[in-house]
Amino acid sequence: MSPRTVVLVGETPSLGRSVADLLLSEGIACRLVSDLGPREPETWTPGEEPVVLVACNEAYCLTARRWARGELRGSRLVVVGARDPELQSLRGARVVPLPLQRERLLALLQELVS
């Protein structure tokens, strides 16, 4: 099985670009998007769904809410910086708070993409 890809959703654009720069400098390939279209999950290969990494420093994280409703089937979710109170109750979601702990994020992504 090939490693999972990382789809980086920049809900907070400046944070998304910063996280993308960090990942690329560490050799972790990612695809930065501003939003996941409603049909995107239909293109994901079963068993190889991406790690969805959301850069969101807002009180409401749209992508995490979609993930919680099951719209991003099979994907693994990591949220960087979100202040959304609903995230604490989402089973299986991983949250990396700000200020960003670089090593924690990189270790988590290495684990999830393997």
Short mmCIF file of N, CA and C in Angstrom, two decimals:
data_model
loop_
_atom_site.label_atom_id
_atom_site.label_comp_id
_atom_site.label_asym_id
_atom_site.label_seq_id
_atom_site.Cartn_x
_atom_site.Cartn_y
_atom_site.Cartn_z
N MET A 1 0.85 -1.17 0.00
CA MET A 1 0.00 0.00 0.00
C MET A 1 0.89 1.24 0.00
N SER A 2 0.55 2.20 -0.79
CA SER A 2 1.33 3.44 -0.86
C SER A 2 0.98 4.33 0.33
N PRO A 3 1.89 5.26 0.68
CA PRO A 3 1.58 6.16 1.80
C PRO A 3 0.41 7.06 1.46
N ARG A 4 -0.31 7.45 2.48
CA ARG A 4 -1.44 8.36 2.29
C ARG A 4 -0.91 9.74 1.92
N THR A 5 -1.69 10.44 1.15
CA THR A 5 -1.32 11.81 0.82
C THR A 5 -1.83 12.75 1.91
N VAL A 6 -1.31 13.96 1.90
CA VAL A 6 -1.76 14.98 2.84
C VAL A 6 -2.45 16.08 2.03
N VAL A 7 -3.71 16.31 2.35
CA VAL A 7 -4.45 17.42 1.76
C VAL A 7 -4.55 18.47 2.85
N LEU A 8 -3.95 19.61 2.61
CA LEU A 8 -3.91 20.70 3.57
C LEU A 8 -4.97 21.74 3.20
N VAL A 9 -5.96 21.89 4.06
CA VAL A 9 -7.04 22.83 3.83
C VAL A 9 -6.71 24.12 4.60
N GLY A 10 -6.45 25.18 3.89
CA GLY A 10 -6.09 26.45 4.50
C GLY A 10 -7.31 27.31 4.78
N GLU A 11 -8.10 26.92 5.78
CA GLU A 11 -9.26 27.73 6.13
C GLU A 11 -8.81 29.12 6.61
N THR A 12 -7.68 29.18 7.28
CA THR A 12 -7.02 30.45 7.57
C THR A 12 -5.85 30.50 6.60
N PRO A 13 -5.96 31.26 5.51
CA PRO A 13 -4.98 31.19 4.42
C PRO A 13 -3.53 31.38 4.84
N SER A 14 -3.23 32.35 5.66
CA SER A 14 -1.83 32.59 6.04
C SER A 14 -1.27 31.43 6.86
N LEU A 15 -2.08 30.86 7.73
CA LEU A 15 -1.65 29.70 8.50
C LEU A 15 -1.46 28.50 7.58
N GLY A 16 -2.34 28.33 6.62
CA GLY A 16 -2.22 27.23 5.66
C GLY A 16 -0.92 27.31 4.88
N ARG A 17 -0.58 28.50 4.40
CA ARG A 17 0.68 28.66 3.65
C ARG A 17 1.89 28.38 4.53
N SER A 18 1.84 28.81 5.78
CA SER A 18 2.96 28.57 6.70
C SER A 18 3.14 27.08 6.98
N VAL A 19 2.04 26.39 7.20
CA VAL A 19 2.12 24.95 7.46
C VAL A 19 2.60 24.22 6.20
N ALA A 20 2.13 24.64 5.03
CA ALA A 20 2.58 24.02 3.77
C ALA A 20 4.09 24.20 3.61
N ASP A 21 4.59 25.39 3.89
CA ASP A 21 6.03 25.64 3.80
C ASP A 21 6.80 24.73 4.76
N LEU A 22 6.30 24.56 5.97
CA LEU A 22 6.94 23.69 6.94
C LEU A 22 6.99 22.25 6.42
N LEU A 23 5.86 21.75 5.94
CA LEU A 23 5.80 20.36 5.47
C LEU A 23 6.74 20.15 4.29
N LEU A 24 6.71 21.06 3.35
CA LEU A 24 7.57 20.91 2.17
C LEU A 24 9.05 20.98 2.55
N SER A 25 9.40 21.81 3.52
CA SER A 25 10.80 21.90 3.95
C SER A 25 11.25 20.62 4.64
N GLU A 26 10.29 19.85 5.16
CA GLU A 26 10.60 18.59 5.83
C GLU A 26 10.41 17.38 4.91
N GLY A 27 10.11 17.64 3.64
CA GLY A 27 9.97 16.56 2.68
C GLY A 27 8.64 15.84 2.71
N ILE A 28 7.63 16.45 3.31
CA ILE A 28 6.30 15.86 3.35
C ILE A 28 5.47 16.53 2.26
N ALA A 29 5.13 15.77 1.25
CA ALA A 29 4.36 16.32 0.14
C ALA A 29 2.93 16.58 0.60
N CYS A 30 2.40 17.72 0.19
CA CYS A 30 1.02 18.05 0.51
C CYS A 30 0.42 18.85 -0.64
N ARG A 31 -0.88 18.85 -0.66
CA ARG A 31 -1.61 19.65 -1.65
C ARG A 31 -2.43 20.66 -0.88
N LEU A 32 -2.11 21.95 -1.07
CA LEU A 32 -2.79 23.03 -0.36
C LEU A 32 -4.01 23.47 -1.15
N VAL A 33 -5.17 23.45 -0.48
CA VAL A 33 -6.42 23.91 -1.07
C VAL A 33 -7.09 24.86 -0.08
N SER A 34 -7.96 25.72 -0.59
CA SER A 34 -8.67 26.62 0.31
C SER A 34 -9.95 25.97 0.85
N ASP A 35 -10.43 24.94 0.14
CA ASP A 35 -11.66 24.26 0.54
C ASP A 35 -11.68 22.91 -0.14
N LEU A 36 -12.32 21.94 0.48
CA LEU A 36 -12.53 20.64 -0.16
C LEU A 36 -13.90 20.67 -0.83
N GLY A 37 -13.90 20.52 -2.14
CA GLY A 37 -15.17 20.50 -2.86
C GLY A 37 -16.01 19.31 -2.44
N PRO A 38 -17.32 19.40 -2.63
CA PRO A 38 -18.21 18.32 -2.19
C PRO A 38 -17.96 17.00 -2.92
N ARG A 39 -17.41 17.03 -4.12
CA ARG A 39 -17.17 15.80 -4.88
C ARG A 39 -15.79 15.21 -4.64
N GLU A 40 -14.91 15.96 -4.01
CA GLU A 40 -13.54 15.47 -3.81
C GLU A 40 -13.47 14.10 -3.13
N PRO A 41 -14.22 13.86 -2.03
CA PRO A 41 -14.13 12.54 -1.39
C PRO A 41 -14.47 11.38 -2.32
N GLU A 42 -15.26 11.63 -3.35
CA GLU A 42 -15.61 10.57 -4.30
C GLU A 42 -14.40 10.10 -5.10
N THR A 43 -13.35 10.92 -5.17
CA THR A 43 -12.15 10.57 -5.94
C THR A 43 -11.14 9.79 -5.11
N TRP A 44 -11.37 9.67 -3.81
CA TRP A 44 -10.40 9.01 -2.93
C TRP A 44 -10.49 7.50 -3.07
N THR A 45 -9.34 6.85 -3.14
CA THR A 45 -9.27 5.40 -3.25
C THR A 45 -9.53 4.77 -1.88
N PRO A 46 -10.47 3.84 -1.78
CA PRO A 46 -10.73 3.19 -0.48
C PRO A 46 -9.45 2.56 0.07
N GLY A 47 -9.20 2.81 1.35
CA GLY A 47 -8.00 2.30 2.01
C GLY A 47 -6.80 3.22 1.88
N GLU A 48 -6.89 4.20 0.98
CA GLU A 48 -5.80 5.15 0.80
C GLU A 48 -6.31 6.59 0.89
N GLU A 49 -7.39 6.79 1.64
CA GLU A 49 -7.93 8.12 1.81
C GLU A 49 -6.85 9.02 2.42
N PRO A 50 -6.85 10.29 2.08
CA PRO A 50 -5.77 11.17 2.55
C PRO A 50 -5.87 11.52 4.03
N VAL A 51 -4.78 12.03 4.53
CA VAL A 51 -4.80 12.71 5.82
C VAL A 51 -5.26 14.13 5.51
N VAL A 52 -6.34 14.55 6.12
CA VAL A 52 -6.86 15.90 5.91
C VAL A 52 -6.31 16.74 7.06
N LEU A 53 -5.44 17.67 6.70
CA LEU A 53 -4.81 18.56 7.67
C LEU A 53 -5.44 19.94 7.47
N VAL A 54 -6.08 20.45 8.51
CA VAL A 54 -6.78 21.72 8.40
C VAL A 54 -6.02 22.78 9.20
N ALA A 55 -5.70 23.88 8.54
CA ALA A 55 -5.08 25.02 9.20
C ALA A 55 -6.19 26.04 9.43
N CYS A 56 -6.65 26.14 10.67
CA CYS A 56 -7.81 26.98 10.97
C CYS A 56 -7.64 27.58 12.35
N ASN A 57 -7.51 28.88 12.40
CA ASN A 57 -7.39 29.56 13.68
C ASN A 57 -8.66 30.37 13.96
N GLU A 58 -9.78 29.75 13.70
CA GLU A 58 -11.08 30.40 13.87
C GLU A 58 -11.90 29.64 14.91
N ALA A 59 -12.99 30.24 15.32
CA ALA A 59 -13.88 29.62 16.30
C ALA A 59 -14.79 28.56 15.68
N TYR A 60 -14.80 28.45 14.37
CA TYR A 60 -15.64 27.47 13.66
C TYR A 60 -14.79 26.86 12.55
N CYS A 61 -14.62 25.54 12.58
CA CYS A 61 -13.81 24.85 11.57
C CYS A 61 -14.74 24.04 10.66
N LEU A 62 -15.00 24.58 9.49
CA LEU A 62 -15.94 23.97 8.55
C LEU A 62 -15.52 22.55 8.16
N THR A 63 -14.26 22.35 7.85
CA THR A 63 -13.80 21.03 7.40
C THR A 63 -13.95 20.00 8.52
N ALA A 64 -13.64 20.37 9.75
CA ALA A 64 -13.82 19.44 10.87
C ALA A 64 -15.28 19.09 11.07
N ARG A 65 -16.15 20.06 10.88
CA ARG A 65 -17.59 19.78 11.02
C ARG A 65 -18.05 18.83 9.93
N ARG A 66 -17.54 19.00 8.70
CA ARG A 66 -17.89 18.08 7.60
C ARG A 66 -17.37 16.68 7.91
N TRP A 67 -16.16 16.60 8.44
CA TRP A 67 -15.57 15.31 8.80
C TRP A 67 -16.43 14.63 9.86
N ALA A 68 -16.89 15.38 10.85
CA ALA A 68 -17.72 14.83 11.92
C ALA A 68 -19.05 14.29 11.39
N ARG A 69 -19.57 14.91 10.33
CA ARG A 69 -20.83 14.44 9.73
C ARG A 69 -20.62 13.24 8.81
N GLY A 70 -19.37 12.81 8.61
CA GLY A 70 -19.08 11.66 7.77
C GLY A 70 -18.93 12.00 6.30
N GLU A 71 -18.82 13.28 5.95
CA GLU A 71 -18.70 13.68 4.56
C GLU A 71 -17.32 13.40 3.98
N LEU A 72 -16.32 13.21 4.82
CA LEU A 72 -14.95 12.97 4.35
C LEU A 72 -14.56 11.54 4.70
N ARG A 73 -15.34 10.62 4.24
CA ARG A 73 -15.23 9.21 4.61
C ARG A 73 -13.81 8.66 4.54
N GLY A 74 -13.45 7.94 5.59
CA GLY A 74 -12.18 7.24 5.61
C GLY A 74 -10.95 8.09 5.84
N SER A 75 -11.09 9.39 5.80
CA SER A 75 -9.90 10.25 5.96
C SER A 75 -9.54 10.36 7.43
N ARG A 76 -8.30 10.70 7.66
CA ARG A 76 -7.81 10.97 9.01
C ARG A 76 -7.72 12.49 9.13
N LEU A 77 -8.13 13.03 10.28
CA LEU A 77 -8.22 14.47 10.44
C LEU A 77 -7.25 15.00 11.48
N VAL A 78 -6.50 16.03 11.08
CA VAL A 78 -5.63 16.78 11.99
C VAL A 78 -5.99 18.25 11.80
N VAL A 79 -6.22 18.95 12.90
CA VAL A 79 -6.53 20.37 12.83
C VAL A 79 -5.44 21.13 13.57
N VAL A 80 -4.85 22.09 12.88
CA VAL A 80 -3.83 22.95 13.48
C VAL A 80 -4.46 24.28 13.83
N GLY A 81 -4.42 24.62 15.11
CA GLY A 81 -4.77 25.96 15.55
C GLY A 81 -6.23 26.25 15.82
N ALA A 82 -7.12 25.31 15.59
CA ALA A 82 -8.55 25.64 15.70
C ALA A 82 -8.95 25.91 17.14
N ARG A 83 -9.85 26.85 17.27
CA ARG A 83 -10.43 27.20 18.57
C ARG A 83 -11.88 26.74 18.64
N ASP A 84 -12.29 25.92 17.69
CA ASP A 84 -13.67 25.45 17.63
C ASP A 84 -13.95 24.54 18.83
N PRO A 85 -14.90 24.89 19.70
CA PRO A 85 -15.16 24.07 20.88
C PRO A 85 -15.65 22.66 20.56
N GLU A 86 -16.22 22.45 19.39
CA GLU A 86 -16.71 21.13 19.00
C GLU A 86 -15.58 20.13 18.80
N LEU A 87 -14.38 20.60 18.53
CA LEU A 87 -13.26 19.69 18.25
C LEU A 87 -12.93 18.78 19.42
N GLN A 88 -13.14 19.26 20.63
CA GLN A 88 -12.81 18.45 21.80
C GLN A 88 -13.66 17.18 21.89
N SER A 89 -14.83 17.19 21.29
CA SER A 89 -15.72 16.03 21.37
C SER A 89 -15.67 15.13 20.13
N LEU A 90 -14.85 15.47 19.16
CA LEU A 90 -14.77 14.65 17.94
C LEU A 90 -13.81 13.48 18.14
N ARG A 91 -14.37 12.30 18.21
CA ARG A 91 -13.53 11.10 18.38
C ARG A 91 -12.72 10.85 17.12
N GLY A 92 -11.42 10.66 17.31
CA GLY A 92 -10.54 10.36 16.19
C GLY A 92 -9.88 11.57 15.57
N ALA A 93 -10.38 12.76 15.87
CA ALA A 93 -9.75 13.98 15.35
C ALA A 93 -8.57 14.32 16.24
N ARG A 94 -7.52 14.79 15.61
CA ARG A 94 -6.33 15.21 16.36
C ARG A 94 -6.17 16.72 16.21
N VAL A 95 -5.89 17.38 17.32
CA VAL A 95 -5.76 18.83 17.33
C VAL A 95 -4.36 19.20 17.79
N VAL A 96 -3.70 20.05 17.02
CA VAL A 96 -2.40 20.58 17.37
C VAL A 96 -2.59 22.08 17.59
N PRO A 97 -2.51 22.54 18.84
CA PRO A 97 -2.78 23.94 19.12
C PRO A 97 -1.64 24.86 18.69
N LEU A 98 -1.96 26.14 18.68
CA LEU A 98 -0.95 27.17 18.47
C LEU A 98 -0.53 27.70 19.83
N PRO A 99 0.71 28.10 20.02
CA PRO A 99 1.76 28.12 19.02
C PRO A 99 2.12 26.69 18.60
N LEU A 100 2.42 26.55 17.34
CA LEU A 100 2.66 25.25 16.74
C LEU A 100 3.89 24.57 17.31
N GLN A 101 3.70 23.34 17.73
CA GLN A 101 4.82 22.51 18.17
C GLN A 101 5.24 21.68 16.97
N ARG A 102 6.25 22.18 16.28
CA ARG A 102 6.72 21.62 15.02
C ARG A 102 6.95 20.11 15.09
N GLU A 103 7.71 19.66 16.09
CA GLU A 103 8.05 18.24 16.20
C GLU A 103 6.81 17.39 16.42
N ARG A 104 5.87 17.89 17.22
CA ARG A 104 4.63 17.15 17.47
C ARG A 104 3.84 16.96 16.18
N LEU A 105 3.70 18.03 15.41
CA LEU A 105 2.96 17.94 14.15
C LEU A 105 3.65 16.99 13.18
N LEU A 106 4.94 17.11 13.02
CA LEU A 106 5.67 16.26 12.08
C LEU A 106 5.60 14.79 12.47
N ALA A 107 5.75 14.49 13.76
CA ALA A 107 5.67 13.10 14.21
C ALA A 107 4.27 12.53 13.97
N LEU A 108 3.25 13.32 14.25
CA LEU A 108 1.87 12.89 14.04
C LEU A 108 1.62 12.61 12.56
N LEU A 109 2.06 13.49 11.69
CA LEU A 109 1.85 13.27 10.25
C LEU A 109 2.62 12.06 9.74
N GLN A 110 3.85 11.87 10.22
CA GLN A 110 4.61 10.69 9.80
C GLN A 110 3.87 9.42 10.18
N GLU A 111 3.30 9.41 11.37
CA GLU A 111 2.52 8.25 11.84
C GLU A 111 1.29 8.01 10.97
N LEU A 112 0.58 9.08 10.64
CA LEU A 112 -0.68 8.95 9.90
C LEU A 112 -0.50 8.64 8.41
N VAL A 113 0.58 9.10 7.80
CA VAL A 113 0.74 8.84 6.37
C VAL A 113 1.33 7.46 6.10
N SER A 114 1.92 6.83 7.12
CA SER A 114 2.52 5.50 6.93
C SER A 114 1.45 4.44 6.77
#
